[in-house]
Tab-separated table of C-alpha atoms in Angstrom:
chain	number	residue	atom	x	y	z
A	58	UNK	CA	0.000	0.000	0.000
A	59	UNK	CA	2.763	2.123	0.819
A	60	UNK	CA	4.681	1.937	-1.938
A	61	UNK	CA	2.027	2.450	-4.413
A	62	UNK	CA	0.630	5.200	-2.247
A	63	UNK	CA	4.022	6.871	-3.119
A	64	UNK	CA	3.515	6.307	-7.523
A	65	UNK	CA	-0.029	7.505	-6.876
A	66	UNK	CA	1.660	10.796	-5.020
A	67	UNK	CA	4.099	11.204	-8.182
A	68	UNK	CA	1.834	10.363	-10.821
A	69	UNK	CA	-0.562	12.881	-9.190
A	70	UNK	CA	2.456	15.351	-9.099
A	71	UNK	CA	2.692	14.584	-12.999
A	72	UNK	CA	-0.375	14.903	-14.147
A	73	UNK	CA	-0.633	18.297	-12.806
A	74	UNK	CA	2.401	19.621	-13.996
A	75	UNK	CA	1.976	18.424	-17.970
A	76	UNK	CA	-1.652	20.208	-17.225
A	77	UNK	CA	-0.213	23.276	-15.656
A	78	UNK	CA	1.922	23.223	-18.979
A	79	UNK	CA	-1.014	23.186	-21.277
A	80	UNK	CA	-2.705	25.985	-19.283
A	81	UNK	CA	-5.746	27.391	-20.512
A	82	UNK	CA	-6.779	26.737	-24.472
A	83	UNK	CA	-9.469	28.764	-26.039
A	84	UNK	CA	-11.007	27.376	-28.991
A	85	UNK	CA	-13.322	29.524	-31.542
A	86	UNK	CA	-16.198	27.542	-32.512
A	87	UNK	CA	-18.672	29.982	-34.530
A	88	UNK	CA	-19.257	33.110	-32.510
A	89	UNK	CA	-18.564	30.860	-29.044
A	90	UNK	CA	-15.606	30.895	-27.818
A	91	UNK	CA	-14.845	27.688	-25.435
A	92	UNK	CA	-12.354	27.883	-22.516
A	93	UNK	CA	-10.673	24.784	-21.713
A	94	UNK	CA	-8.595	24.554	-17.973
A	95	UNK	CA	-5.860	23.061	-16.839
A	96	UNK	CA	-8.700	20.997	-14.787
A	97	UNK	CA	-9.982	19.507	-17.476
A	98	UNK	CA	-6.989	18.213	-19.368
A	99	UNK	CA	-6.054	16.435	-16.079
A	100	UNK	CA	-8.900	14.816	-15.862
A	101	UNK	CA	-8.799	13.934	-19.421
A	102	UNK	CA	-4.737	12.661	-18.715
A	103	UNK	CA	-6.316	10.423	-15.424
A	104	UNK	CA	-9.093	8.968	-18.000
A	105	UNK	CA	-7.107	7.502	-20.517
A	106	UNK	CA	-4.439	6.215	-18.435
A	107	UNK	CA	-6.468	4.550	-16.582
A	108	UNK	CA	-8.101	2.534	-19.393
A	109	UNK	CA	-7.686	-1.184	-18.602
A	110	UNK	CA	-5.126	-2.169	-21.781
A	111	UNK	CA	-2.962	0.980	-20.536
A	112	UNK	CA	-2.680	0.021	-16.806
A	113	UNK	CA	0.628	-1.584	-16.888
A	114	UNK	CA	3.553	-1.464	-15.178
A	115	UNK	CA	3.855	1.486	-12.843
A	116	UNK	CA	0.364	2.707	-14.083
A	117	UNK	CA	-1.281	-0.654	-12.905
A	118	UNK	CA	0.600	0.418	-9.254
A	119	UNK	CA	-0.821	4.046	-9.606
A	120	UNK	CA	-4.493	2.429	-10.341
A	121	UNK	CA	-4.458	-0.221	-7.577
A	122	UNK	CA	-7.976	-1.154	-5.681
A	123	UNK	CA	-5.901	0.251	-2.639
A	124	UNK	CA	-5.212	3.626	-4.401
A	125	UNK	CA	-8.702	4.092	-5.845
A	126	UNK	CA	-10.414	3.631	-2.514
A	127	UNK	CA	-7.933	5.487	-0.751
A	128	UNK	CA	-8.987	8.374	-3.369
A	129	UNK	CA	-12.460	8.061	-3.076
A	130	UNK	CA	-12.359	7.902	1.011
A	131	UNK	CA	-10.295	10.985	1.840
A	132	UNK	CA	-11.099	13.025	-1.265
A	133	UNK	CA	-13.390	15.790	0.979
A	134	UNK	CA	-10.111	16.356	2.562
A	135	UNK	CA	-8.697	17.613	-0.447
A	136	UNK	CA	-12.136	19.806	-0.139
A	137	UNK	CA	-11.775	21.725	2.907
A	138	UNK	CA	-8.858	24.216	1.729
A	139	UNK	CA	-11.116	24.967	-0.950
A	140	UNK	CA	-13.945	25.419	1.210
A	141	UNK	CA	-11.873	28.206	3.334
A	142	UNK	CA	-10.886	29.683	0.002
A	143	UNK	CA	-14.668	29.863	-0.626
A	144	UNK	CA	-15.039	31.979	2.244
A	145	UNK	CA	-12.140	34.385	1.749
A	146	UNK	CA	-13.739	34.692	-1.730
A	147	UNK	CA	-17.041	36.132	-0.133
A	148	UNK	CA	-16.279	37.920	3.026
A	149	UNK	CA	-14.601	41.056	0.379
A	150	UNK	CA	-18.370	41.077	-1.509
A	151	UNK	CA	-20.281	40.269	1.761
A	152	UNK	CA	-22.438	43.590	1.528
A	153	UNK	CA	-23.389	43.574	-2.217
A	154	UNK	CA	-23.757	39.549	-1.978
A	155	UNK	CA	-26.823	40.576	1.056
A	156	UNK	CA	-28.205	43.094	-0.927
A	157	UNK	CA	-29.469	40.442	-3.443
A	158	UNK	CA	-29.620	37.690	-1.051
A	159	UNK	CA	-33.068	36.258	-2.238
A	160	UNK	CA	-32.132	35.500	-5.361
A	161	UNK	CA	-29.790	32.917	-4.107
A	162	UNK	CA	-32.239	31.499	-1.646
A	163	UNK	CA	-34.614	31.098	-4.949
A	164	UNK	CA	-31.648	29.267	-6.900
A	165	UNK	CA	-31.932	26.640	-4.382
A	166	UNK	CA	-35.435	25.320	-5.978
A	167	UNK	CA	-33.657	24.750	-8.774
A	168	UNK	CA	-32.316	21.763	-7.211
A	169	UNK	CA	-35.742	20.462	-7.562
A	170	UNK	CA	-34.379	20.077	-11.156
A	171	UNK	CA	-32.877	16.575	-11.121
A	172	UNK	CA	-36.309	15.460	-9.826
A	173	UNK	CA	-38.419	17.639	-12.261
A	174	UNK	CA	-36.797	16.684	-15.426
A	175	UNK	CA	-34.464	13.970	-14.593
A	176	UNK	CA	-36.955	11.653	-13.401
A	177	UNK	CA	-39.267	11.404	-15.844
A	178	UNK	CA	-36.601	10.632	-18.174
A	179	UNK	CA	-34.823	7.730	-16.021
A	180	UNK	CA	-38.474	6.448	-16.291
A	181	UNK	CA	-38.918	6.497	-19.939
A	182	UNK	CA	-35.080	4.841	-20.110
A	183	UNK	CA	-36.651	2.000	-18.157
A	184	UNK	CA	-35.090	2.741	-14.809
A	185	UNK	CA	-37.083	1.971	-11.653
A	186	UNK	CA	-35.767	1.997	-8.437
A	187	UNK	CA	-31.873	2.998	-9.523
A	188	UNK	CA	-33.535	6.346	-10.693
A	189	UNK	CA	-34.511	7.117	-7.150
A	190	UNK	CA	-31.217	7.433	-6.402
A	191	UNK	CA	-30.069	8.863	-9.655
A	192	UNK	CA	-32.369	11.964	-9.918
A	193	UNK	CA	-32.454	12.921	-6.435
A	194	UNK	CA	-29.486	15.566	-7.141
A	195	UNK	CA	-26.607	15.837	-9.127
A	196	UNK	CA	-24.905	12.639	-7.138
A	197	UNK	CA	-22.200	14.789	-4.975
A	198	UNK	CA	-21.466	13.699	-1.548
A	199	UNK	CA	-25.138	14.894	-0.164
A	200	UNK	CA	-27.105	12.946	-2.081
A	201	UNK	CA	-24.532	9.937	-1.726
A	202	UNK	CA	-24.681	10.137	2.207
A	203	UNK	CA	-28.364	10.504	2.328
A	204	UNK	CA	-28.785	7.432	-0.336
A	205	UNK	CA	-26.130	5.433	1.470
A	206	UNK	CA	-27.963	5.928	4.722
A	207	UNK	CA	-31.425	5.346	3.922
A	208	UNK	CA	-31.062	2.677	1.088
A	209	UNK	CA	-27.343	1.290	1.467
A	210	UNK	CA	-24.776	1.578	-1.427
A	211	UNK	CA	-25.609	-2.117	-2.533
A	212	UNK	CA	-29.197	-1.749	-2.883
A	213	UNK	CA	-30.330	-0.855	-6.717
A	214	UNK	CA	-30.782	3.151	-5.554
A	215	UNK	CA	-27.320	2.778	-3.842
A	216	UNK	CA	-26.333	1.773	-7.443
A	217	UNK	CA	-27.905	4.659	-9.448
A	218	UNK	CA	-26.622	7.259	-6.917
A	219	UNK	CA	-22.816	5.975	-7.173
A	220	UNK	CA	-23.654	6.081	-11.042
A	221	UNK	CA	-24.107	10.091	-11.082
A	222	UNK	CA	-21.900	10.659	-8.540
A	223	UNK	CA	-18.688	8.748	-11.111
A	224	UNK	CA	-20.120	10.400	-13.965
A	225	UNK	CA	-20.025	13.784	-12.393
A	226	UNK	CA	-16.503	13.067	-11.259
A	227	UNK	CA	-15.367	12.195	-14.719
A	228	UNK	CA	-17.592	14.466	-17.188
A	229	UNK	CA	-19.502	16.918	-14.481
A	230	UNK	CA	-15.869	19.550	-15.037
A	231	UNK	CA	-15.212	19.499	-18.302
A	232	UNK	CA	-19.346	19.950	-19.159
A	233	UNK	CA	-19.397	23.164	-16.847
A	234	UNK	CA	-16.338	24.534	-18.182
A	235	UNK	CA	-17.501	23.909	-21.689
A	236	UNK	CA	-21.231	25.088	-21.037
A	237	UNK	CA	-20.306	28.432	-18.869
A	238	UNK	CA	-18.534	30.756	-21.470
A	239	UNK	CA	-21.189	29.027	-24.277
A	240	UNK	CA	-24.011	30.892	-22.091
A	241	UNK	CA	-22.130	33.997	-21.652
A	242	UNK	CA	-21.637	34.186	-25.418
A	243	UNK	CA	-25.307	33.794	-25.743
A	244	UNK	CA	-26.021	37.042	-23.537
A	245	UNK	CA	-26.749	35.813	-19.809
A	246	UNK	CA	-25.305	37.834	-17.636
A	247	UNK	CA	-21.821	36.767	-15.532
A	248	UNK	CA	-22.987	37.017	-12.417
A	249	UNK	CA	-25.883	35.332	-12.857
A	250	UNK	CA	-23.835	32.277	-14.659
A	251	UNK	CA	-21.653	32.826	-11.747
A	252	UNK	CA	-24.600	32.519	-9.163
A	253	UNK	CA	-25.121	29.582	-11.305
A	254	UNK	CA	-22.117	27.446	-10.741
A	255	UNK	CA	-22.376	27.211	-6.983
A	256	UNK	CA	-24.524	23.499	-7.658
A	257	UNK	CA	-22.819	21.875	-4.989
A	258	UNK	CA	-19.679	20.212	-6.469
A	259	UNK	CA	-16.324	22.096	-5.540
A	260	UNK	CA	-14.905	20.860	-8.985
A	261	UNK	CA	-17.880	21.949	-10.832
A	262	UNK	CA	-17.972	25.146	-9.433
A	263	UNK	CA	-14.484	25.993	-9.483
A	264	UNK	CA	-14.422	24.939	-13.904
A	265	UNK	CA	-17.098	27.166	-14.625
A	266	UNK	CA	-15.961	29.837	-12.084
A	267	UNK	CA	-12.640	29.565	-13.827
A	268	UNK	CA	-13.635	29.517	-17.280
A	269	UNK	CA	-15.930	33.167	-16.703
A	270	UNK	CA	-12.989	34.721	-14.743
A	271	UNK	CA	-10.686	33.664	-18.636
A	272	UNK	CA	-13.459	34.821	-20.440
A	273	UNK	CA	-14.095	38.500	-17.954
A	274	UNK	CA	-10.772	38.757	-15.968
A	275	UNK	CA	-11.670	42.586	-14.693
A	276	UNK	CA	-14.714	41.035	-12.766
A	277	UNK	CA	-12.733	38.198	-11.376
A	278	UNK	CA	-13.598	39.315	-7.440
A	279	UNK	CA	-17.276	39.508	-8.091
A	280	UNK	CA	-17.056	36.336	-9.956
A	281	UNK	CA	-15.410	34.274	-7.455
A	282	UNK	CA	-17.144	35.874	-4.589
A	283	UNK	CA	-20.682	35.136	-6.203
A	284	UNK	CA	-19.773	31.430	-7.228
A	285	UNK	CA	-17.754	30.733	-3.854
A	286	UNK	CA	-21.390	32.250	-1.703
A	287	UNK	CA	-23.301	30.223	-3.663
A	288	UNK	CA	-21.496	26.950	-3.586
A	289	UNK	CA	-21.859	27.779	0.732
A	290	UNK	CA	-25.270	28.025	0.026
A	291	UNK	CA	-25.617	25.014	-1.444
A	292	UNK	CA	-24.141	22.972	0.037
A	293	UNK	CA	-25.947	24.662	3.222
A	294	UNK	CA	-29.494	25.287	2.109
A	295	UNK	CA	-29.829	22.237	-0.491
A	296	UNK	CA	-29.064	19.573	2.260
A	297	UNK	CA	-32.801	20.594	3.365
A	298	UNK	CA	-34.131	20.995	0.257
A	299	UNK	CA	-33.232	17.200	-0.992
A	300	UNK	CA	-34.627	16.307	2.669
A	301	UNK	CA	-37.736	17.821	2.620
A	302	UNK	CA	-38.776	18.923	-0.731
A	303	UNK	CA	-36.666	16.916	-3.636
A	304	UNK	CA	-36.967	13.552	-1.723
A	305	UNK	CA	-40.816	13.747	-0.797
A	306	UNK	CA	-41.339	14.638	-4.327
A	307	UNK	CA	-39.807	12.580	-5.740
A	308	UNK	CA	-41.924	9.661	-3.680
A	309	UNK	CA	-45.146	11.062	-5.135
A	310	UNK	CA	-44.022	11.342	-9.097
A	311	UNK	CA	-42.309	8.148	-8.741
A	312	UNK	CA	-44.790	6.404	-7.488
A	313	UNK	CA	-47.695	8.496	-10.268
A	314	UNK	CA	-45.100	7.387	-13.130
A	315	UNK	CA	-44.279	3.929	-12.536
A	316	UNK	CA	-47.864	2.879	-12.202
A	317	UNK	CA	-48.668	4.441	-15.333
A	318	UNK	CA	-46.201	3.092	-17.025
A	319	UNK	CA	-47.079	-0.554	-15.882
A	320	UNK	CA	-50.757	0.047	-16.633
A	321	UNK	CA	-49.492	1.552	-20.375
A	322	UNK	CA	-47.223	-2.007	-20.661
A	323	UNK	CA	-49.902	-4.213	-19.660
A	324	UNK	CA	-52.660	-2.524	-21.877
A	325	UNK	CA	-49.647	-2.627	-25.097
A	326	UNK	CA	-49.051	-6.617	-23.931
A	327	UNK	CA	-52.758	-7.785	-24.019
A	328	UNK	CA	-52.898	-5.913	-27.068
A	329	UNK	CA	-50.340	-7.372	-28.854
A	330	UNK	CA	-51.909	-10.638	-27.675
């Protein structure tokens, strides 16, 4: 464990460097300009090294079982400098953030969202009990704990929860920092896009934070400060909105949707018969 702790502290080391070295890339596409970070191509570097016919040698040490759930265990760690930066981010902005502190309180029923629209979808994909677990956020560590706790992680919403939460981790930054400076181009305003990628994940946040402040650099403070208060208010605030709002709700359409769409198959079968 020890020694492969050690290639996974190296490799790490690596990875960040040759991504350092890329830096930011901006590619014109049309009238959209995208902004790509160093985040993303280390994430894309971590992906396909990590395929299965690459994993030899000293890669196959650096992708050990003991290395991946080391990772995956102590990653929040890695989180809490962030999370003070968050705060040092906000305290500078503090009075203008108040002064139009109800529109972040309303942002939070957006993460009624997942439910709204991701739900019915998981349905009509022919999910059942996996999309309870899959729609009931964006699958960061909230919606993982409160899964985990109430279902277990082996139980078939366990499954669909850890299913979001490794597709955020390997898609959810590079989507925001694609999708952030694609909206700006089309006219919404920064703040508001920077309001808007406080959704709960630090990496999330901090790509399409990143990618405005490339695109805007002389708001960078306001940027930062909006992003970094609304991530806090997330991660605050949307706790007890999944608890008492998404998670109810999602009961009742569950419940609505998968009876209809038994009575619809049974009616199609006899039918067909």
């Amino acid at each position: 464990m020890k020694n492969n702790f050690i290639y996974l502290l190296i490799f790490s080391l690596v990875v960040i460097t040759v991504a350092e070295m890329i830096g930011f890339q901006f590619i014109p596409i049309g009238s959209f300009t995208l902004t790509l970070l160093p985040l993303v191509f280390a994430i894309i570097l971590t992906m396909v090294l990590g395929i299965q016919f690459l994993r030899k040698g000293i890669l196959k040490k650096v992708y050990s079982k003991e290395n991946v759930s080391f990772s995956s265990k102590y990653l929040i760690f890695i989180m809490l400098p962030l999370m003070a930066r968050y705060g040092a981010d906000v305290a500078p902005k503090l009075e203008e953030i108040l002064s139009i502190g109800w529109v972040f309180i309303i942002q939070e029923l957006g993460n009624l969202g997942t439910v709204l629209i991701g739900l019915p979808i998981a349905i009509l994909l022919g999910l059942r009990r996996e999309a309870i677990g899959a729609t009931l956020g964006i699958g960061r560590e909230g919606e993982l704990a409160y899964i985990s706790e109430k279902y277990t992680l082996e139980s078939k919403e366990g499954r669909g929860v850890l299913s979001i939460y490794i597709i955020g981790t390997l898609f959810g930054a590079i989507f925001f920092s694609l999708f952030a400076p694609i909206l700006l181009s089309l006219g919404f305003d920064v703040r508001a896009l920077a309001m808007a990628s406080g959704v709960g994940s630090g990496s999330m946040m901090t790509a399409a934070s990143s990618t405005l402040v490339a695109t805007v650099p002389e708001m960078e403070s306001t940027i930062l400060a909006y992003a970094s208060a609304s991530q806090l208010l997330t991660s605050f605030l949307g706790t007890f909105t999944m608890v008492f709002l998404a998670a109810p709700l999602q009961q009742v359409m569950y419940k609505l949707m998968v009876r209809s769409d038994d009575k619809w198959n049974n009616q199609k079968q006899s039918t067909n018969m």
